[in-house]
Structure formats: structure tokens, C-alpha cells
Short mmCIF file of C-alpha atoms and ligand atoms in Angstrom, two decimals:
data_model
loop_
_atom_site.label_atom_id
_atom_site.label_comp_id
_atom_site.label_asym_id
_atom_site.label_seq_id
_atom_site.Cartn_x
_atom_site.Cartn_y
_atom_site.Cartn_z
CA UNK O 1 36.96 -49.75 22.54
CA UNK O 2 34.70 -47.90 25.13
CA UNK O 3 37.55 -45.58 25.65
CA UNK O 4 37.06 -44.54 21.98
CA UNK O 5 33.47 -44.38 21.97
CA UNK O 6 33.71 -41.86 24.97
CA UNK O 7 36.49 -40.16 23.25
CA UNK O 8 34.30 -39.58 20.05
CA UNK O 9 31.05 -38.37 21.70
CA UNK O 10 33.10 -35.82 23.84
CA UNK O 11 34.43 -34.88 20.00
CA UNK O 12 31.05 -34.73 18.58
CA UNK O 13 29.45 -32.53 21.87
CA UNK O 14 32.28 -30.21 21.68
CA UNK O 15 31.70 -29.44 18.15
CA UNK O 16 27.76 -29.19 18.00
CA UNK O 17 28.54 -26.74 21.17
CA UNK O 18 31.00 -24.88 18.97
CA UNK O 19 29.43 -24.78 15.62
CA UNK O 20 25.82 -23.74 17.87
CA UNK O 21 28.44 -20.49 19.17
CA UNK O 22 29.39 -19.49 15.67
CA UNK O 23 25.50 -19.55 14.52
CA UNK O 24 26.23 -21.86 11.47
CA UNK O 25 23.88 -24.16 12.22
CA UNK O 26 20.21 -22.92 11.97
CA UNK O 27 18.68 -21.41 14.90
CA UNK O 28 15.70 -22.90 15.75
CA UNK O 29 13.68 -19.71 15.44
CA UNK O 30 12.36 -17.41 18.08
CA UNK O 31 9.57 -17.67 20.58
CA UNK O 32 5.68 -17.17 19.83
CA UNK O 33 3.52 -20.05 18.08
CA UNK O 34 5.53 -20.41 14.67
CA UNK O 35 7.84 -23.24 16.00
CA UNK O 36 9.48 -22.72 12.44
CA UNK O 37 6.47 -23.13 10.33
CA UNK O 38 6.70 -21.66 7.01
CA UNK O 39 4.32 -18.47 5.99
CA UNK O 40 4.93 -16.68 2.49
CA UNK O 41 4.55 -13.31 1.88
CA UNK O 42 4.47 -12.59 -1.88
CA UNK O 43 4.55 -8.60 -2.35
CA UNK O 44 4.15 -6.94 -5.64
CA UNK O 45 7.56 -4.45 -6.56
CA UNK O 46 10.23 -3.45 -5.10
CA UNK O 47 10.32 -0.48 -7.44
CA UNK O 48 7.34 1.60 -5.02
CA UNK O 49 9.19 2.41 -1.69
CA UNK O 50 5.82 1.28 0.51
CA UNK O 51 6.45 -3.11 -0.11
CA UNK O 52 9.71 -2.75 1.01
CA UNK O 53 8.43 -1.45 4.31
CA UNK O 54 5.41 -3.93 3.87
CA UNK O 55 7.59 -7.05 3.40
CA UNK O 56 10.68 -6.01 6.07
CA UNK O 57 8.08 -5.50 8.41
CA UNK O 58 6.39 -8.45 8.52
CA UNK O 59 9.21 -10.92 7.69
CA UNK O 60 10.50 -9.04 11.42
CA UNK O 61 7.45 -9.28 13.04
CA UNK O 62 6.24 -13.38 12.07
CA UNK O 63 9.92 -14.26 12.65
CA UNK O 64 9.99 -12.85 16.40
CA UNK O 65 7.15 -14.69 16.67
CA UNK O 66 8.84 -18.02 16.03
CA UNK O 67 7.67 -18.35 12.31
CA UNK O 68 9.95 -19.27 8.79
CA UNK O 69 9.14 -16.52 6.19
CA UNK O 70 9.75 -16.78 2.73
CA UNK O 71 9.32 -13.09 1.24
CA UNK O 72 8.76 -12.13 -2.07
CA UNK O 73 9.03 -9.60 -4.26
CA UNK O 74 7.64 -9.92 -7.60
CA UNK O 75 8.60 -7.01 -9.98
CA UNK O 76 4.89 -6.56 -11.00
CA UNK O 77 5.14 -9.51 -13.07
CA UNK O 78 2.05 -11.48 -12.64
CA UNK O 79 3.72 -14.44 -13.78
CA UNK O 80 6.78 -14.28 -11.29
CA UNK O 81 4.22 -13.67 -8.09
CA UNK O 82 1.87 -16.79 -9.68
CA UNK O 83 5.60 -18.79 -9.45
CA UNK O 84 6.42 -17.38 -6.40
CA UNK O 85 3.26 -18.42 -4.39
CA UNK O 86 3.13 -21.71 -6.79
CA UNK O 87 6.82 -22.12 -5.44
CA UNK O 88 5.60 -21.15 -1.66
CA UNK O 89 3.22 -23.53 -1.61
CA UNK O 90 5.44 -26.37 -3.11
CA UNK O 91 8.13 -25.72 0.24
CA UNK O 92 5.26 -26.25 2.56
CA UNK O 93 3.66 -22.85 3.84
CA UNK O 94 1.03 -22.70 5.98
CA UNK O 95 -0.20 -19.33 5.50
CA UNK O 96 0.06 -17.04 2.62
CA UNK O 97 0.06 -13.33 2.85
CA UNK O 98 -0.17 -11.63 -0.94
CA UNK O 99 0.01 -8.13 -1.69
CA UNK O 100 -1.51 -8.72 -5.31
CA UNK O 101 -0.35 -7.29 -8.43
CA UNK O 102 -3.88 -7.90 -10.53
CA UNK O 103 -5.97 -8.91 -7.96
CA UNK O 104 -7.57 -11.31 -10.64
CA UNK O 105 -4.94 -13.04 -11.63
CA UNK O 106 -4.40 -15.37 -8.59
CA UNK O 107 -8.04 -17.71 -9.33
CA UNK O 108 -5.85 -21.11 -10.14
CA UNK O 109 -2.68 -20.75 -7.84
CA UNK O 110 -5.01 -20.00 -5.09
CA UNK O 111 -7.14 -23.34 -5.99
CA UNK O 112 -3.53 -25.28 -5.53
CA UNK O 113 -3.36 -23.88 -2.35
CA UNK O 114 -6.78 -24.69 -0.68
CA UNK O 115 -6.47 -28.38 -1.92
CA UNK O 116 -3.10 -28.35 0.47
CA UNK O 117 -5.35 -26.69 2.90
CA UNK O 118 -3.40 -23.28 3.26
CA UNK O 119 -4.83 -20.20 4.20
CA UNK O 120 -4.79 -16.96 2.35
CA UNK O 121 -4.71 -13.60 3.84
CA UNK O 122 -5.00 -10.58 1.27
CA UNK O 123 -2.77 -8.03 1.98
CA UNK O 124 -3.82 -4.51 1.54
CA UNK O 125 -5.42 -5.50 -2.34
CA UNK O 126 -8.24 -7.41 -2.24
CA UNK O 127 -7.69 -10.96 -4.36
CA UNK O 128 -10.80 -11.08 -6.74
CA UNK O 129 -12.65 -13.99 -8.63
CA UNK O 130 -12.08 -16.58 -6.24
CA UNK O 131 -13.65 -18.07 -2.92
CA UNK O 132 -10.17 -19.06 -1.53
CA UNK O 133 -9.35 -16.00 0.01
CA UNK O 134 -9.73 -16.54 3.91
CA UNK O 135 -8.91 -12.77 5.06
CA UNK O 136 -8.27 -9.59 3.93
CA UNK O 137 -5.52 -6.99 5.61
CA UNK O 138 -5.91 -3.65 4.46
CA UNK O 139 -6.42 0.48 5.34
CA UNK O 140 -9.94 1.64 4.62
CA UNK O 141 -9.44 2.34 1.04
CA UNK O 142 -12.60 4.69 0.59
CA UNK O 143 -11.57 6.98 3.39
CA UNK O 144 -8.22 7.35 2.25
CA UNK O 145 -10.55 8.96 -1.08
CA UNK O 146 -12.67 11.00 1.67
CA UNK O 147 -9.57 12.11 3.25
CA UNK O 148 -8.39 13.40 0.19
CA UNK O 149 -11.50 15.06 -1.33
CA UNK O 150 -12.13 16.51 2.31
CA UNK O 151 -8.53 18.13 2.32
CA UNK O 152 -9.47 20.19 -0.93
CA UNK O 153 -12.70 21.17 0.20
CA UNK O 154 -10.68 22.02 3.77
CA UNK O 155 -8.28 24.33 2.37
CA UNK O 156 -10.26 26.18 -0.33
CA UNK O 157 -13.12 26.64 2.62
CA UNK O 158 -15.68 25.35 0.11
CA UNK O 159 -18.18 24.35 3.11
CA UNK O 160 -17.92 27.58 3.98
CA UNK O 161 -19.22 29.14 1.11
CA UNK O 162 -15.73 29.89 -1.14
CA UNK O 163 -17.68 29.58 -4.95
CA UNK O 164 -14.72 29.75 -7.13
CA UNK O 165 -14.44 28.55 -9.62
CA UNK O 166 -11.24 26.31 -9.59
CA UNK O 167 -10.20 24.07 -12.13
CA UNK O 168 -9.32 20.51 -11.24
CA UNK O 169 -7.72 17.17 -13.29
CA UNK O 170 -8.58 14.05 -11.25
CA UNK O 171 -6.25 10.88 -11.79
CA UNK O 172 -6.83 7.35 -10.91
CA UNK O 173 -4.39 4.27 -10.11
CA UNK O 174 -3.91 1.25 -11.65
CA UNK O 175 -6.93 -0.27 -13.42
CA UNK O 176 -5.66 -3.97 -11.96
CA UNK O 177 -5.89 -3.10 -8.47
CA UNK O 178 -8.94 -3.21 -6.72
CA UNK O 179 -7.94 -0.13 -4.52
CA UNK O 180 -8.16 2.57 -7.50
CA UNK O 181 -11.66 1.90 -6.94
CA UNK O 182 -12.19 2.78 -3.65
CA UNK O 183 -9.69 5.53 -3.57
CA UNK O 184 -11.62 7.41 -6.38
CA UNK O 185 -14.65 6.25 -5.23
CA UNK O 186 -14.04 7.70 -1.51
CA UNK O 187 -12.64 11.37 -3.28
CA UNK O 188 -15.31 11.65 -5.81
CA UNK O 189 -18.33 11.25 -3.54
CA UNK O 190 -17.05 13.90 -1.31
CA UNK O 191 -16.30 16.20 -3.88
CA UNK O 192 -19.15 15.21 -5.98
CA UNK O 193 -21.80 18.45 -4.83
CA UNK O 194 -18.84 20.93 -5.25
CA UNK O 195 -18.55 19.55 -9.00
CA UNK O 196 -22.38 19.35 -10.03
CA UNK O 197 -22.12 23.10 -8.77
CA UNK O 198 -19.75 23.93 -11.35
CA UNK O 199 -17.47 25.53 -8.11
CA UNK O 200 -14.91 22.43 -9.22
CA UNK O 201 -14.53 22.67 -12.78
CA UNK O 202 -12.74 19.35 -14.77
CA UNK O 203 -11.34 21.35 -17.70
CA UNK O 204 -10.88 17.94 -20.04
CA UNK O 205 -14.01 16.39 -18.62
CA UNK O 206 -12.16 13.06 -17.68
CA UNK O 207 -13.61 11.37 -14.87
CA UNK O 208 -13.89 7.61 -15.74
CA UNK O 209 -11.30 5.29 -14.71
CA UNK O 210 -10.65 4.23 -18.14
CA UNK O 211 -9.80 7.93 -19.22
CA UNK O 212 -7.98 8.47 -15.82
CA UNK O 213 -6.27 5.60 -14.31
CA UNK O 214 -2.31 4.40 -14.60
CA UNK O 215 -1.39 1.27 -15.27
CA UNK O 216 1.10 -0.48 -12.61
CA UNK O 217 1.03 3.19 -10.72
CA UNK O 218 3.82 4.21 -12.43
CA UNK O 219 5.03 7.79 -11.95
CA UNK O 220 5.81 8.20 -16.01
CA UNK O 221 2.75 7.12 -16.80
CA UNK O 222 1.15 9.96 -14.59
CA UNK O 223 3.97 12.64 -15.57
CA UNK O 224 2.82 12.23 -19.61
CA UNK O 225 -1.10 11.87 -18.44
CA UNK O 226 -0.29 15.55 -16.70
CA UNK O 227 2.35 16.69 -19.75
CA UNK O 228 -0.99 16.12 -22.27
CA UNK O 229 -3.72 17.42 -19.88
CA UNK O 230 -1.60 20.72 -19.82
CA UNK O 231 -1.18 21.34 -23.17
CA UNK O 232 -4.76 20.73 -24.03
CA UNK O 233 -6.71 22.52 -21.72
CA UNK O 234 -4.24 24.90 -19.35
CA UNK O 235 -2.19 26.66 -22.07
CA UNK O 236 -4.26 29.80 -20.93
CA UNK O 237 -5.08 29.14 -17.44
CA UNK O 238 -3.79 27.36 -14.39
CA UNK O 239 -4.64 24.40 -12.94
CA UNK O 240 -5.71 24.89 -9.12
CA UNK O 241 -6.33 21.42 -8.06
CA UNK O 242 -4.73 17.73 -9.07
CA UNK O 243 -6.37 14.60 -7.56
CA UNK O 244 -3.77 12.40 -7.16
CA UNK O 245 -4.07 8.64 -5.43
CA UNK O 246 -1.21 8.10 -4.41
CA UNK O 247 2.40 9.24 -4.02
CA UNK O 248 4.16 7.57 -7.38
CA UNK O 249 1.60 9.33 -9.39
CA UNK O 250 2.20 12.15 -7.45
CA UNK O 251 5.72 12.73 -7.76
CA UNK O 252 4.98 12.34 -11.98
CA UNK O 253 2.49 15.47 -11.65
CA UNK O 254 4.87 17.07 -9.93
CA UNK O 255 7.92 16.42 -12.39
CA UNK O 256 5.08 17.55 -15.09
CA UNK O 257 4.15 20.38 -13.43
CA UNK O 258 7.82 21.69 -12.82
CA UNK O 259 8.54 21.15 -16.67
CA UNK O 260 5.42 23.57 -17.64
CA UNK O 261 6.94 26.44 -14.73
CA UNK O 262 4.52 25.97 -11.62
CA UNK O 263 5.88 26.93 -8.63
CA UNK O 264 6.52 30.56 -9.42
CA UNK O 265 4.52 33.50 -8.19
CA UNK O 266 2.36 34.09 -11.78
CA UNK O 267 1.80 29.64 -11.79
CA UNK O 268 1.50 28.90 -8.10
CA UNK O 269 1.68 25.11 -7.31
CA UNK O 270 -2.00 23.52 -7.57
CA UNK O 271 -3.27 21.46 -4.41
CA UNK O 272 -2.10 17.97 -4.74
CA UNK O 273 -3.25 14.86 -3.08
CA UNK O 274 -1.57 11.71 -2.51
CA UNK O 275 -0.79 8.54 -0.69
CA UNK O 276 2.00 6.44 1.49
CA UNK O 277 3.73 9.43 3.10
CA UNK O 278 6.90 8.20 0.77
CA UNK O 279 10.13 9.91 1.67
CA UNK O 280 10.12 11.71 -2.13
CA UNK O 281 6.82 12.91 -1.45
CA UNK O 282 7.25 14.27 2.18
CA UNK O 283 10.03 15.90 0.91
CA UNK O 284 7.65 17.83 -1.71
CA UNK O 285 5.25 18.39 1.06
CA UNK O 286 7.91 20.17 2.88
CA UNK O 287 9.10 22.27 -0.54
CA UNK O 288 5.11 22.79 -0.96
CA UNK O 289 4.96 21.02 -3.96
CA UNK O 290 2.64 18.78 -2.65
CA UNK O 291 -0.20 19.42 -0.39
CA UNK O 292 -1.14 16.22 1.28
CA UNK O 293 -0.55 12.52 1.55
CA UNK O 294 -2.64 10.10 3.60
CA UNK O 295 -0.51 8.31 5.93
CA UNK O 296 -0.85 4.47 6.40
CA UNK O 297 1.44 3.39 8.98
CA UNK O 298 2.61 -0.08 7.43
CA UNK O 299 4.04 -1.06 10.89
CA UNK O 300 0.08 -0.99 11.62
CA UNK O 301 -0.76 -3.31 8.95
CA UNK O 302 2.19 -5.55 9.72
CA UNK O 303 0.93 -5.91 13.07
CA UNK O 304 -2.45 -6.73 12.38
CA UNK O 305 -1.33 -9.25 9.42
CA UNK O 306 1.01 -11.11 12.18
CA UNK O 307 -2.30 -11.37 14.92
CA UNK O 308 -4.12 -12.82 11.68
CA UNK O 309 -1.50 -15.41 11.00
CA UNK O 310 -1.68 -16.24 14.95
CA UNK O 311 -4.81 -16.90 15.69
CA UNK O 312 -5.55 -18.65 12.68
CA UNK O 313 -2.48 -21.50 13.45
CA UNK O 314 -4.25 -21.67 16.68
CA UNK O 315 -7.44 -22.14 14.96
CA UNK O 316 -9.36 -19.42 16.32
CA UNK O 317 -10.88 -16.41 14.52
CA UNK O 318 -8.87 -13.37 13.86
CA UNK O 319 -9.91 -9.88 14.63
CA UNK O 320 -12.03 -8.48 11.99
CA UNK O 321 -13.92 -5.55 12.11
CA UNK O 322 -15.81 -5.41 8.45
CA UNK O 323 -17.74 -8.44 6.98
CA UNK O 324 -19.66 -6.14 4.27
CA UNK O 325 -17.67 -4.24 2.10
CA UNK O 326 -15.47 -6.30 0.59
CA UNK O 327 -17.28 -8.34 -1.87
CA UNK O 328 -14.91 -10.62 -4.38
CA UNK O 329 -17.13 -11.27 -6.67
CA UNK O 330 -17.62 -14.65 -5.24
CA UNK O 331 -17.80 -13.73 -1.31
CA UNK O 332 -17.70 -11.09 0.90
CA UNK O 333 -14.37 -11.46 1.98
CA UNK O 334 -14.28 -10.71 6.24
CA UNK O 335 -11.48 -7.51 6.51
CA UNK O 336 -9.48 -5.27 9.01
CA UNK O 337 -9.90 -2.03 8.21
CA UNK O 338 -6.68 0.00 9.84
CA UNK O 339 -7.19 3.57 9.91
CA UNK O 340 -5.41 6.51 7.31
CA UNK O 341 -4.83 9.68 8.60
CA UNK O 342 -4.32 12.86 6.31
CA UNK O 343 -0.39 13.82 6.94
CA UNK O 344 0.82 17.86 5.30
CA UNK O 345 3.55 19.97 6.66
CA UNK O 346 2.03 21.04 9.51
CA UNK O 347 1.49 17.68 11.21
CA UNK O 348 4.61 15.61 9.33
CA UNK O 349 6.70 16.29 12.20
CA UNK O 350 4.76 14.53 14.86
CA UNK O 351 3.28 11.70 12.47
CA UNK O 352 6.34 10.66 10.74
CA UNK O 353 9.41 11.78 12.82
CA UNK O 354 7.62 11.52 16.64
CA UNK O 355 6.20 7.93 15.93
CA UNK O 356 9.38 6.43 14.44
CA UNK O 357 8.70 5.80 11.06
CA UNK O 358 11.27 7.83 9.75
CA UNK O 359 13.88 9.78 10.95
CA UNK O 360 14.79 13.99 10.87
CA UNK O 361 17.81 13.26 8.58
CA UNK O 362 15.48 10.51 6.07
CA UNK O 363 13.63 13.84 4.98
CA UNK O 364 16.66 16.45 4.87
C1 GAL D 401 -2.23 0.51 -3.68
C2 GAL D 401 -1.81 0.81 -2.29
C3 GAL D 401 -1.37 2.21 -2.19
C4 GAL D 401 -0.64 2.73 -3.42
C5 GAL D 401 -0.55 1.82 -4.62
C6 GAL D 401 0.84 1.68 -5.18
O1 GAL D 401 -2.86 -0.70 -3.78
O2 GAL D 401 -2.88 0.59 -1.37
O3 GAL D 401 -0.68 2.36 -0.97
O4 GAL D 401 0.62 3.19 -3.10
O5 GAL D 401 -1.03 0.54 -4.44
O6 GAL D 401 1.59 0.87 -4.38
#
């Protein structure tokens, strides 16, 4: 009988050893302070090239660091990410991260996860309307405004005394997303003196967000905004300057502006903002099509969202460097602010290509 016994445990060593070599039994995951514990990261779309980056580089950086992540991606349904963190919460997570699609929207899923005790980091949107939010991740959403209302005074030397005038159409990004806000916010203050002088001159007179803004950032939605805005007011004259938020709108005004025959000597390309250095966009930057993008490194972000996670399983306080600006509606949520930098194509090269983020052949 012993004999058997020793038989069978040699049997049952051997195998565990052999199914350990072939990796089908889960690997207890990597070093750092996760020890396996579960953190979801619900992100908004797929369909806007920035979350991908967002989500892979997170799920990367909390599982090197020994965590489980279940990532998320919710098409901008509001219903699927409520389900999704609903569903997150149900499997045990200990953290949340959410990139929000309406940052209003999360109020009673959020309430399900503070009676289980589980913390809730916003990520890059603000989550409004509700006390349990514990931290918020983001860029410094105004500047990435002043950077782009600083780059059109920059290049038409309006500081310097150039009077114009130049005509300008200013759009805004979706009104569910606490960002537009600040974005518009941040571009409008700085180009606010130039525009009371009458050296900026908003042919159609739309400024407010409800005139201006896209719903779920969509790049049709900004292409037919443009479409109308040039038949109205520009069938006579050109338009010199186009606010954009981001890249998505961007690359609508640009499909817009193609369609209506900018880009030739008589209808030069206006200046053009935008926002996530996306590969379509840095592309137009390079075919000066585009002027600008600000550039918010989301391997930054990533990082900063992982030290977050860290020190709050450890129960100490992450690194925060704002505890004003970011007011709920029911607290003043404490926030890292990373920094955006203004990326055109004379510093792409060494911003994009240098540091990593993409490659020489990515942008060919
Ligand atoms: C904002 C985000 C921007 C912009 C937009 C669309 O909230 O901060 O990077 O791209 O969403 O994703």
C-alpha cells in the first residue's frame, strides 16, 4: 500500500511540475504589492485611438506590479460601463479606475461600491454628483485650452502687435464630459482680449457650449458642424483659424475643410488646434493640415494611476498635487495634474518618435 501512495505523489509532483512548465495553470502574478488582487479599469470606447493606449497601459503596468486587472471597454454606452463596474465590483475589486463616459452617470454604481468599501480613482474625466470618488488622475485640462489659444496667438504674432483681422469658428467637445469645460475654458480666456478687440473675429457668433460642443466627440459630428459653418458664413471669405479640442473633432474639420477645397494656394489651410497627438492627426500635422495637438503622454498618466493604486492598498496617501480645482459638485475631489505639452511639426520628431511613443514607420 505505501508503495502506491509513494508511487501516486511522485505522479501527482511530476505533473503539477509539468503542467507549471507549459503555463496552463495560472501564474501567480508578478512582483510589487498586488499579490493578485483584483483592480478594474472601466474605459469609455475603443472607437478613439487614446483608451486603447490608456487601458493597455495600465493593465501592463498594475500587472507587473503583481495586481489582477479586469479592463474594460465600454463602447460609450453608459449602460454597458454602469454593468461593467456593477460587474467589477460583484468579482471582488479593490480599486476602480474609470475613464467616464458622462461623468454623471456613475452616482448609484459608485454608492454599491463604497458600501463594499472600494476605492475609486477618476481617470482623466472627473466623476460628478457624487462624494465617492476618492482620487482623480488626469492632465491639467485648462492648460491644454491655454496651450491651444497661446499657439494661435504664437503664430499670428498677435502679442506682438499683428491686428488682423482673422476670422475664427471655435468648437467644443462633448457636453457629457467634464473636460470640454476646461479645455474651452483654458482657450477662451487666453484668447478672450484678442476677441473683445475685434482682431479675432467669430463669423457665426457661436461661442456657448450648447451652440458649439459634440456629442460623444465624434469626428462626424464635427465634420457637419464645419460643412454648415462654411456654407453660412465663409462662402465669400476664408476661414483663418478653427479651435478644435481635440484630435477626433479635428480630423472631421479637416475632412470638411478638404470637401470645400482648402489646402490650395487661393484657400490656404486655417490654423487648427487639437488634442492626443493621435497617429491620424500627426499625420495631418506633418501634411500641414493641422497645426497643433497638445501631447499627453498616456504612459504618464498610467504611471501615476499605478503609484495611486499603490499607496492606497498600503493605506497611505497618494501623490497629489491639486486639492482646489476640482470641485464635483459634492467635494473637491484631491487630483494629479500631469503636464500637456503643445506638439507641431517642428518638435513631433523628438516628442513622439525620440521618447518612444510611437515609432518613424507608425507616422509614414
Ligand atoms: C477627453 C480627453 C481628451 C479627448 C476626449 C476624447 O475627455 O481628455 O483626451 O480626446 O476626451 O477622448
Amino acid at each position: 500500500m505505501k508503495r502506491i501512495l509513494s508511487i501516486l505523489l511522485a505522479a501527482v509532483m511530476l505533473l503539477s511540475v509539468a503542467l507549471m512548465a507549459t503555463g496552463c495553470t495560472p501564474t501567480p502574478a508578478g512582483s510589487g504589492g498586488g499579490s493578485g488582487k483584483l483592480i478594474g479599469v472601466a474605459m469609455p470606447t475603443k472607437s478613439l485611438q487614446r483608451w486603447n493606449q490608456d487601458g493597455a497601459n495600465m493593465k501592463n503596468l498594475l500587472e507587473k506590479a503583481g495586481y489582477t486587472v479586469d479592463l474594460q471597454y465600454a463602447a460609450d454606452s453608459v449602460e454597458m460601463q454602469v454593468s461593467q463596474i456593477e460587474n467589477m465590483i460583484t468579482k471582488g475589486a479593490e480599486i476602480l479606475v474609470i475613464a467616464s463616459i458622462d461623468g454623471e452617470s456613475l452616482g448609484g454604481v459608485l454608492e454599491q461600491a463604497a458600501k463594499e468599501n472600494i476605492k475609486v480613482i477618476a481617470y482623466d474625466r472627473l466623476i460628478k454628483g457624487t462624494p465617492h470618488v476618492d482620487y482623480y488622475a488626469t492632465f491639467d485640462n485648462y492648460k491644454v485650452g491655454v496651450l491651444q489659444g497661446q499657439y494661435i496667438i504664437d503664430t499670428l504674432k498677435l502679442a506682438e502687435g499683428e491686428k488682423g483681422p482673422f476670422t475664427m469658428e471655435v468648437f467644443g467637445g462633448s457636453p457629457d464630459d467634464n473636460n470640454a469645460y476646461y479645455f474651452n475654458g483654458g482657450a477662451m480666456d487666453t484668447l478672450r482680449p484678442y476677441i473683445d478687440s475685434g482682431v479675432l473675429v467669430i463669423k457665426s457668433g457661436q461661442t456657448d457650449m450648447e451652440q458649439i460642443a459634440i456629442p460623444g466627440w465624434k469626428s462626424e459630428g464635427a465634420q457637419a458642424r464645419m460643412d454648415n459653418l462654411l456654407t453660412a458664413y465663409y462662402a465669400d471669405e476664408n476661414v483663418d483659424i478653427v479651435l478644435s479640442p481635440n484630435d477626433s473633432l479635428a480630423q472631421g474639420i479637416v475632412a470638411s475643410l478638404k470637401a470645400a477645397g482648402y489646402g490650395s494656394s487661393s484657400k490656404p489651410y486655417p490654423i487648427l488646434t487639437g488634442q492626443d497627438c493621435d497617429i491620424t492627426n500627426v499625420k495631418q500635422l506633418i501634411a500641414g493640415e493641422q497645426s497643433m495637438s497638445v501631447f499627453k503622454d498616456t504612459r504618464t498618466l498610467a504611471e501615476k494611476v499605478v503609484g495611486m493604486v499603490e499607496a492606497i492598498m498600503k493605506g497611505t496617501e497618494p501623490d497629489i498635487n491639486d486639492t482646489e480645482t476640482y470641485d464635483n459638485g459634492v467635494k473637491v475631489v484631491p487630483s494629479y495634474l500631469c503636464d500637456p505639452v503643445f506638439a507641431d511639426v517642428n518638435n513631433y520628431k523628438e516628442l513622439l518618435i525620440d521618447s518612444g511613443y510611437y515609432t518613424e514607420d507608425q507616422l509614414k
